[in-house]
Tab-separated table of C-alpha atoms in Angstrom:
chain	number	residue	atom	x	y	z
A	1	UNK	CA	121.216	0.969	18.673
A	2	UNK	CA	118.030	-1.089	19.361
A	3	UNK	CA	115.231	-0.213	21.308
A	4	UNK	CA	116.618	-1.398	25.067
A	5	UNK	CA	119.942	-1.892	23.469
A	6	UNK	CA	121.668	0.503	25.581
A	7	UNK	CA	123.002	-0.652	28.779
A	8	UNK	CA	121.044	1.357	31.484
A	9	UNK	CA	121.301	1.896	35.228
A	10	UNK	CA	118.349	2.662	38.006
A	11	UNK	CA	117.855	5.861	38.567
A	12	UNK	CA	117.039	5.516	42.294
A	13	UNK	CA	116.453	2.757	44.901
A	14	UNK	CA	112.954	2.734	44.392
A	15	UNK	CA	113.758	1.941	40.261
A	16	UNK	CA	110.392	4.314	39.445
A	17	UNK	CA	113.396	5.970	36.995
A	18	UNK	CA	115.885	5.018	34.340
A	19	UNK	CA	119.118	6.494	33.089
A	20	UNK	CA	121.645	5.316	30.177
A	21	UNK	CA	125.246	4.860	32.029
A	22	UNK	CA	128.233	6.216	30.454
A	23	UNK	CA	129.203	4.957	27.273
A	24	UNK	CA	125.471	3.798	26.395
A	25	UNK	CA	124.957	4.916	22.492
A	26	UNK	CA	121.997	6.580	21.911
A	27	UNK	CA	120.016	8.697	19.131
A	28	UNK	CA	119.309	12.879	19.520
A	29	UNK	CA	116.466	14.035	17.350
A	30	UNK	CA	114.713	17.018	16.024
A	31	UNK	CA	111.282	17.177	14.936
A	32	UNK	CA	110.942	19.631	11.941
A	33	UNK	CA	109.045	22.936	12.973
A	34	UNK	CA	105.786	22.928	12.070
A	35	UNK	CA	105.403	18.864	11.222
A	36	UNK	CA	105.833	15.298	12.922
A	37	UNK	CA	109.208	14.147	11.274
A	38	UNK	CA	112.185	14.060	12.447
A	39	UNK	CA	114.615	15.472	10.154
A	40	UNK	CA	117.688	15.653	12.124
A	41	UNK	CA	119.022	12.536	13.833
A	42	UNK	CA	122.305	11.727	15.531
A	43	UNK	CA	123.797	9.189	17.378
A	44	UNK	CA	125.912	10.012	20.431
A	45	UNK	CA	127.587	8.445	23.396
A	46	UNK	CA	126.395	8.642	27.099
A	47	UNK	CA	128.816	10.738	29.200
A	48	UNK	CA	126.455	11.173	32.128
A	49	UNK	CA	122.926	10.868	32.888
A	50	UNK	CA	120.906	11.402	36.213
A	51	UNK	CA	118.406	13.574	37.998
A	52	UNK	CA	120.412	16.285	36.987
A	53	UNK	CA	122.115	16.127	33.909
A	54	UNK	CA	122.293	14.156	30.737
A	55	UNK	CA	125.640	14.744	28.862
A	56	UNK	CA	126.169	13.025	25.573
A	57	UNK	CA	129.395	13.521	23.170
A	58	UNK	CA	128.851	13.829	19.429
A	59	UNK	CA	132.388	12.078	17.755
A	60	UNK	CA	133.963	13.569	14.536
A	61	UNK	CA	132.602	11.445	11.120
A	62	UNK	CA	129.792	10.455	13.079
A	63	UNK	CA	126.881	9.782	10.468
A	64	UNK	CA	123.752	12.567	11.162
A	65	UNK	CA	120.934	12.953	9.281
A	66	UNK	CA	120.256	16.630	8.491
A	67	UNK	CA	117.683	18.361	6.441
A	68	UNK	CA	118.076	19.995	2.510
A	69	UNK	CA	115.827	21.568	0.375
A	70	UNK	CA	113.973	19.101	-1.571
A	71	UNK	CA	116.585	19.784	-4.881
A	72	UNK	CA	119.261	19.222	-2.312
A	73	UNK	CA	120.245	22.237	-1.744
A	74	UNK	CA	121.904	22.843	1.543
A	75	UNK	CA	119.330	25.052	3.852
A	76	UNK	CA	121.813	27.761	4.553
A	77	UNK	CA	122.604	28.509	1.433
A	78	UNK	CA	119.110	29.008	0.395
A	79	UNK	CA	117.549	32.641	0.915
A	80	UNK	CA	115.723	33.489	4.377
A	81	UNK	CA	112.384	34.441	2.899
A	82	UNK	CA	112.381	30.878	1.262
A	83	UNK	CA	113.906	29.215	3.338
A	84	UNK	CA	111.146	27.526	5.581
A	85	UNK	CA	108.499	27.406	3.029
A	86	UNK	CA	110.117	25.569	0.089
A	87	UNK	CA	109.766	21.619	0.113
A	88	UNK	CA	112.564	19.541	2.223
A	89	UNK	CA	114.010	15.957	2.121
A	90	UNK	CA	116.642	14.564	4.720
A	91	UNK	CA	119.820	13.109	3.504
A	92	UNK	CA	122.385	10.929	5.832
A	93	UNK	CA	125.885	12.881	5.858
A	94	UNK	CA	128.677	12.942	8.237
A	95	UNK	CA	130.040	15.430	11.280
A	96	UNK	CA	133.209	16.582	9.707
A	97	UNK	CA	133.855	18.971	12.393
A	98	UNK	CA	135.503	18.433	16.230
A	99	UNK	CA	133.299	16.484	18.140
A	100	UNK	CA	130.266	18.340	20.179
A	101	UNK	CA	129.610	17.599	23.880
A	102	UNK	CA	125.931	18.116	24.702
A	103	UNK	CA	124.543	18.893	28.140
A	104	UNK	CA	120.677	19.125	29.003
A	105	UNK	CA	119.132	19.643	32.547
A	106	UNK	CA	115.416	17.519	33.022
A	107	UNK	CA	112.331	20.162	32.009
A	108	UNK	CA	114.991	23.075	30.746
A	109	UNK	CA	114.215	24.678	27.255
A	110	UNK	CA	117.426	24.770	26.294
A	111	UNK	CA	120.946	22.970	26.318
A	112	UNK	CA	124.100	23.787	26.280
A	113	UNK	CA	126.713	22.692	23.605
A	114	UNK	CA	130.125	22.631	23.946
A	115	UNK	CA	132.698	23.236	20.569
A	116	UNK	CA	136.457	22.639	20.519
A	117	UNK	CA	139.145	23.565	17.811
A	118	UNK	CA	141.556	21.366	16.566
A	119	UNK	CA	143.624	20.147	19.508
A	120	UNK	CA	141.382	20.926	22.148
A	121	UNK	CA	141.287	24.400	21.925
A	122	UNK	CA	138.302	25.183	23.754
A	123	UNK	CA	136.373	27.460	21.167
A	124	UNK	CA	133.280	28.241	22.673
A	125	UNK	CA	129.393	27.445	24.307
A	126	UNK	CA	126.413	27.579	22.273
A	127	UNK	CA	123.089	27.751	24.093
A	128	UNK	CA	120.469	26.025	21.645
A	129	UNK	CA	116.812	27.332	22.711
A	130	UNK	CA	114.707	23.919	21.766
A	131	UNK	CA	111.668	22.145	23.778
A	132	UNK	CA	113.077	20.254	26.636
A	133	UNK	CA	114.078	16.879	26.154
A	134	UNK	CA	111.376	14.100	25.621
A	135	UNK	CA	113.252	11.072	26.487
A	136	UNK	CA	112.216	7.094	25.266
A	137	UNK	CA	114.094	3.964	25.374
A	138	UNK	CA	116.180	4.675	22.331
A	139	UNK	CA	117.196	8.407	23.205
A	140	UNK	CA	115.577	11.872	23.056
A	141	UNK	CA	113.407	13.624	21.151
A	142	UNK	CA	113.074	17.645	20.872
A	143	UNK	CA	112.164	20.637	18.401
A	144	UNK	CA	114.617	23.275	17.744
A	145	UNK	CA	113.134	26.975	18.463
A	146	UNK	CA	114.969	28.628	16.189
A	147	UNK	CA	117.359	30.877	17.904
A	148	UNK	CA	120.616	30.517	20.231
A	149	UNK	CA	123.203	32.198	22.087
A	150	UNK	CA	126.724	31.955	22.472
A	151	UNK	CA	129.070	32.769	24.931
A	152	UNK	CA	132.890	33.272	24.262
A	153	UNK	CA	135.824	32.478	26.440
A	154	UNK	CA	135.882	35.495	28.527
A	155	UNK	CA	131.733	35.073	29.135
A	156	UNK	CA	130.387	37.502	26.852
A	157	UNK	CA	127.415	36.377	25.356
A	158	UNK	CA	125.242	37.175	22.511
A	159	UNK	CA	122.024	36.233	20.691
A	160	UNK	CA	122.260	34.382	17.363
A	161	UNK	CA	120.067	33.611	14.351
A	162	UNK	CA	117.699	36.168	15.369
A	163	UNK	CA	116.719	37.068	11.814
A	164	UNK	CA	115.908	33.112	11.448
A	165	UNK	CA	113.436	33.392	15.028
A	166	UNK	CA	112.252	36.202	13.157
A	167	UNK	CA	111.389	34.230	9.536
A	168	UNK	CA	109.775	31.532	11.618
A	169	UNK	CA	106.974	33.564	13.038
A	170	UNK	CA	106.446	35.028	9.649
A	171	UNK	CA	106.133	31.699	7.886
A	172	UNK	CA	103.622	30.709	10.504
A	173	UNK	CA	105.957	27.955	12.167
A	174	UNK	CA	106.273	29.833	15.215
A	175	UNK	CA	103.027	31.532	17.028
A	176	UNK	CA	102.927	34.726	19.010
A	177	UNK	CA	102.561	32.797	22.599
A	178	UNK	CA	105.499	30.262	21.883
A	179	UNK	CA	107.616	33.235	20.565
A	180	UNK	CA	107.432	34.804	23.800
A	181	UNK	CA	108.005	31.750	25.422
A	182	UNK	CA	111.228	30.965	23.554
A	183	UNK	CA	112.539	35.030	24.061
A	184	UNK	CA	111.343	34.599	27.983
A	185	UNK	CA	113.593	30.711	28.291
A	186	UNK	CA	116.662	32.410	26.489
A	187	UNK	CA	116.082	35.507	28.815
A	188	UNK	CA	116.239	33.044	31.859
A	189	UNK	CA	119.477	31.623	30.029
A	190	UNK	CA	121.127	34.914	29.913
A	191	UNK	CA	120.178	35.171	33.631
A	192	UNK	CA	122.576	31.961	34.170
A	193	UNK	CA	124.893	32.906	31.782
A	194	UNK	CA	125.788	36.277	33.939
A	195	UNK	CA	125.378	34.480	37.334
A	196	UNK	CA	127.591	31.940	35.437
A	197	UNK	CA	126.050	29.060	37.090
A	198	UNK	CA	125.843	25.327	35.982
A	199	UNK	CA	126.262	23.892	33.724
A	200	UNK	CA	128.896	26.463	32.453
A	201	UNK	CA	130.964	26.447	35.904
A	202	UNK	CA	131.179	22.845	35.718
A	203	UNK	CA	134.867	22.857	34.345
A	204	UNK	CA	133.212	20.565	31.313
A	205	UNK	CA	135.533	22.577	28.744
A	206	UNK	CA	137.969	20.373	30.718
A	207	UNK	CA	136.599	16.946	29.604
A	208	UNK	CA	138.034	14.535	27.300
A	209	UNK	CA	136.179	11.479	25.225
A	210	UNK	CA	137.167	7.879	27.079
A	211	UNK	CA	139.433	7.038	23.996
A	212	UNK	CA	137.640	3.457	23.952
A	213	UNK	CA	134.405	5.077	23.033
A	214	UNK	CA	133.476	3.719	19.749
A	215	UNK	CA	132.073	6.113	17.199
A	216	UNK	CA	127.837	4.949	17.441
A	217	UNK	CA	126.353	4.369	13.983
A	218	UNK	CA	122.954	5.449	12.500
A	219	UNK	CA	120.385	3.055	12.780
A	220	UNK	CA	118.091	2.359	9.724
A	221	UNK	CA	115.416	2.979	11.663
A	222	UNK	CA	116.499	6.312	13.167
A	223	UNK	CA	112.650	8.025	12.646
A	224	UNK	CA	111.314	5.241	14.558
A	225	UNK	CA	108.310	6.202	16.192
A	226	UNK	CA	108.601	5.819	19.970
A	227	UNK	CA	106.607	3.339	21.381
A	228	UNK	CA	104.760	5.422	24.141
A	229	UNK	CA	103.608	7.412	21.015
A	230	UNK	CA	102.561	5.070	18.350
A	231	UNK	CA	99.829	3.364	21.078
């Protein structure tokens, strides 16, 4: 998963954009709040990307790289008030769970994840609040904002990991005007959510994995810096 590795298709006639086609392997990224790391990398497959829309699928086993506590102690097990202020490591581990189909619109603070059961029982949407999508050659590049929202079957919706949005601010990873930014994006979210507009009218709960997709692997130089920001 090279940079330039993926195969990639012009955006528009005048080529002044680029997009990964379908199947194109690529790596997702979180910068940890507060730093320049990235401690959360994963590699995912191209299901669409365009003006309007990049879609990626997450496989089951894929190998992620996810933060822990510097002992190794899983962060969600560790206590809230501690939880952002004691030292952290990354370790590589794998995606044990049903597969995750990802869907980001250009310049939105948010995307929307879609989770199955086993089977393809549709389980739910999760709306991760996050800064929108900084794309380079090798994928894209964001910072997670803490809290969420889900919405069921039957469209009801709710907030999540507020107590977490709340820790944040405390520990001083989160300022007063971004707060309010992030509560004002999922506020716009819940605005689509009840208008239920794209991308959760799309039918994607419908969509299946092209069964020749191979399952991407982690590069060894997943924290790569991109290029357009080590210059």
């Amino acid at each position: 998963m090279a940079d330039g590795g993926a195969v990639r298709a012009e955006a528009d006639a005048g080529g002044s954009a680029v997009y990964w086609a379908p199947g194109s392997q690529i790596l997702w990224r979180y910068r940890e709040n507060g730093g320049a790391r990235f401690h959360i990398a994963r590699p995912v497959t191209v299901v669409r990307d365009d003006s309007e829309l990049l879609a990626v699928w997450m496989a089951p086993g894929t190998e992620c790289v996810k933060p822990v506590l510097a002992d190794g102690t899983p962060v969600h097990v560790e206590p809230l008030e501690s939880r952002y202020t004691k030292p952290r490591s990354v370790i590589r581990d794998r995606w044990f769970g049903t597969g995750v189909l990802k869907l980001a619109r250009p310049g939105e603070p948010w995307s929307v994840w879609l989770f199955w059961e086993s089977g393809w029982q549709f389980k739910n949407w999760y709306v991760n609040l996050e800064e929108p999508l900084a794309r380079w050659s090798g994928g894209v590049d964001s910072e997670d904002h803490f809290l969420d929202i889900t919405v069921d079957r039957d469209r009801r919706w709710q907030w999540r990991d507020e107590d977490e949005f709340a820790q944040a601010q405390r520990d001083g990873l989160m300022d007063p005007q971004l707060a309010r930014k992030v509560r004002e994006a999922g506020h716009s979210a819940v605005r689509v959510i009840r208008a239920w507009g794209s991308p959760f009218s799309d039918g994607w709960q419908h969509w299946r994995p092209d069964p020749s997709w191979s399952v991407p692997s982690l590069p060894p130089d997943w924290d790569r810096t991109p290029a357009h920001l080590s210059s």
